[in-house]
CSV table of C-alpha atoms in Angstrom, one decimal:
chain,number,residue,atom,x,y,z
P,1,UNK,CA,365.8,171.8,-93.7
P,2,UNK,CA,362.3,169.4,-92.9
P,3,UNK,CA,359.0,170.4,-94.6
P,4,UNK,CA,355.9,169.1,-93.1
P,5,UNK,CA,353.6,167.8,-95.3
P,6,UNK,CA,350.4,169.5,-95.1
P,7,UNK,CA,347.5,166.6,-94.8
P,8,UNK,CA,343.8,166.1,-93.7
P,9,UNK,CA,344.3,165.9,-90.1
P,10,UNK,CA,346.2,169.0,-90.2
P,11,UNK,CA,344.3,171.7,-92.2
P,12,UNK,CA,341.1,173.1,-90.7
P,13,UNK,CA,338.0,174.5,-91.7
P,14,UNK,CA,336.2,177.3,-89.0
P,15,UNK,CA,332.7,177.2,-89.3
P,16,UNK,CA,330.5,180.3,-87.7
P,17,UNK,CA,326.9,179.5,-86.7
P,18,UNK,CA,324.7,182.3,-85.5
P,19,UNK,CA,321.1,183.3,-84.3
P,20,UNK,CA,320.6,187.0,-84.2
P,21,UNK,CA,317.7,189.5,-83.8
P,22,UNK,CA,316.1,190.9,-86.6
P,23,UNK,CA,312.8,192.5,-85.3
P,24,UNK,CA,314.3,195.7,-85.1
P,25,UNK,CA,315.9,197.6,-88.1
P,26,UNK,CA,318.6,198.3,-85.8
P,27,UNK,CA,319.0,194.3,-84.9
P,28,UNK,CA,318.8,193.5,-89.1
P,29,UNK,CA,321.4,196.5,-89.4
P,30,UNK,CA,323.8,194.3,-86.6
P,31,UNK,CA,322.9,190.9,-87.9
P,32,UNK,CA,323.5,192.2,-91.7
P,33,UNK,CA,327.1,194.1,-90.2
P,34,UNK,CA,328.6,190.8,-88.5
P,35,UNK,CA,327.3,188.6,-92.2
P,36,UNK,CA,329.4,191.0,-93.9
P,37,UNK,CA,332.2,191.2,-91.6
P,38,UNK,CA,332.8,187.4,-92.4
P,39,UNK,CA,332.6,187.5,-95.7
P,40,UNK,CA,335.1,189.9,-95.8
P,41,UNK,CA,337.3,188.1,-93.7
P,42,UNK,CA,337.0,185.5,-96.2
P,43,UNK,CA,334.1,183.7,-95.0
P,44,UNK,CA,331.2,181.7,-97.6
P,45,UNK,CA,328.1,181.1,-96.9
P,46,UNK,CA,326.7,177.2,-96.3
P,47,UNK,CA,323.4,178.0,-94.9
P,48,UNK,CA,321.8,181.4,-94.3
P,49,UNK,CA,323.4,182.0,-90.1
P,50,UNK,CA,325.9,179.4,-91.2
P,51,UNK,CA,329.2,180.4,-92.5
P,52,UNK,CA,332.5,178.7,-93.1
P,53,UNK,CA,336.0,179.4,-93.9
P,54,UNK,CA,339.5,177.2,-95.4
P,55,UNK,CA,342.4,177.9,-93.0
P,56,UNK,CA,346.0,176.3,-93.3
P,57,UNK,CA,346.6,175.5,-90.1
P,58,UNK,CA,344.7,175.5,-86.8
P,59,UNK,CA,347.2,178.5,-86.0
P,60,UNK,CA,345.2,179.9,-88.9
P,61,UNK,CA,342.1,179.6,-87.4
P,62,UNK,CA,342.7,180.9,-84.3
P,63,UNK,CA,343.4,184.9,-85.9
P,64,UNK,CA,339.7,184.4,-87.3
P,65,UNK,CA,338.5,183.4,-84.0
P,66,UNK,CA,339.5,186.2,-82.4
P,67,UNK,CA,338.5,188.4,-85.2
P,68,UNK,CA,334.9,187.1,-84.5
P,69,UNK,CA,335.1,187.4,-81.0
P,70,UNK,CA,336.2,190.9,-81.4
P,71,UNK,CA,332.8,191.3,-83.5
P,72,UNK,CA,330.2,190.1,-81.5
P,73,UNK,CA,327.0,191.5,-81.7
P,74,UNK,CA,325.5,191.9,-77.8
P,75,UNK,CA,322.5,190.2,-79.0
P,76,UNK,CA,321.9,186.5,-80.1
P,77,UNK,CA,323.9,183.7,-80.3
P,78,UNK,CA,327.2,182.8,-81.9
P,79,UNK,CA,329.0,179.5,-82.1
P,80,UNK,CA,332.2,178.4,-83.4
P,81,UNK,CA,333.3,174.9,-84.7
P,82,UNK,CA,336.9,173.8,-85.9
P,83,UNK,CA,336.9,170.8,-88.3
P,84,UNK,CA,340.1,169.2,-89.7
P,85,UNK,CA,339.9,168.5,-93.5
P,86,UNK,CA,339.1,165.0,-93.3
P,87,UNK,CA,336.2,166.0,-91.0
P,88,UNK,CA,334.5,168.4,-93.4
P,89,UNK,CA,335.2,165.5,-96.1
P,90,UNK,CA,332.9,163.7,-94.2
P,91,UNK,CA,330.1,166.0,-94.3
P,92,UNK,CA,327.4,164.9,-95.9
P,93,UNK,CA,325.2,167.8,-97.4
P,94,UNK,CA,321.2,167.1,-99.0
P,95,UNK,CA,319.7,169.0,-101.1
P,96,UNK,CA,316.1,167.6,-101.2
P,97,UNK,CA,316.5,163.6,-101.5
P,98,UNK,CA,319.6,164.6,-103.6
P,99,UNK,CA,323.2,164.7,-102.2
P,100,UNK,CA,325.3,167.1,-103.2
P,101,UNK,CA,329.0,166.8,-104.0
P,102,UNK,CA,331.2,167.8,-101.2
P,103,UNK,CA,333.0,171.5,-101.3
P,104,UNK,CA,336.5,170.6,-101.9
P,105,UNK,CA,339.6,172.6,-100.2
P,106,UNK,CA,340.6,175.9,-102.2
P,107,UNK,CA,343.9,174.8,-104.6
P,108,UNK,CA,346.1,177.9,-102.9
P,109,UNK,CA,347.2,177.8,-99.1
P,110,UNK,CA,347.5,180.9,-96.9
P,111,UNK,CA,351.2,181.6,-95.9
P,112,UNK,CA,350.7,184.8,-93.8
């Protein structure tokens, strides 16, 4: 029995951007719907239309994708980025002059 190591090039993070409509209460009530949607699909929040999520594997990431595709509002615009660990190590996040710490992975993996 072989166990593959899990490393940086290997574990993903999914990233959701979006633009939606909100002039309309109807448009907030779809924009709000597909926010919360992602949360609980176990999405946090980076930036206000910019969401991301830990996944294991890029296996992993694919379920979500389809998940989001499944959601899409028929307004707006929604984009979706893969990035392996070592990539989102990389990113480099500013608060102000200030940088701030990168997020670092979550300590438990998914297995299902």
């Amino acid at each position: 029995m072989s166990f593959e190591r899990f490393n940086a090039y290997k574990i993903m993070w999914l990233f959701c951007l979006f633009d939606l409509p909100t002039n309309t209460k109807k448009q907030r009530k779809v924009a709000a719907e597909f926010r919360k949607k992602l949360i609980e699909d176990g999405f946090d929040m980076m930036q206000f239309s910019v969401y991301k999520r830990f996944c294991g594997s890029a296996e992993a990431c694919e379920v979500h994708i389809k998940r989001i595709k499944q959601w899409l509002p028929k307004e707006g615009t929604v984009s979706i980025l893969k990035f392996t660990d070592k990539q989102f190590g990389d990113i480099e996040t500013f608060v102000g002059m200030t940088v701030q710490k990168t997020e670092n992975k979550p300590q438990q993996l998914e297995f299902f």
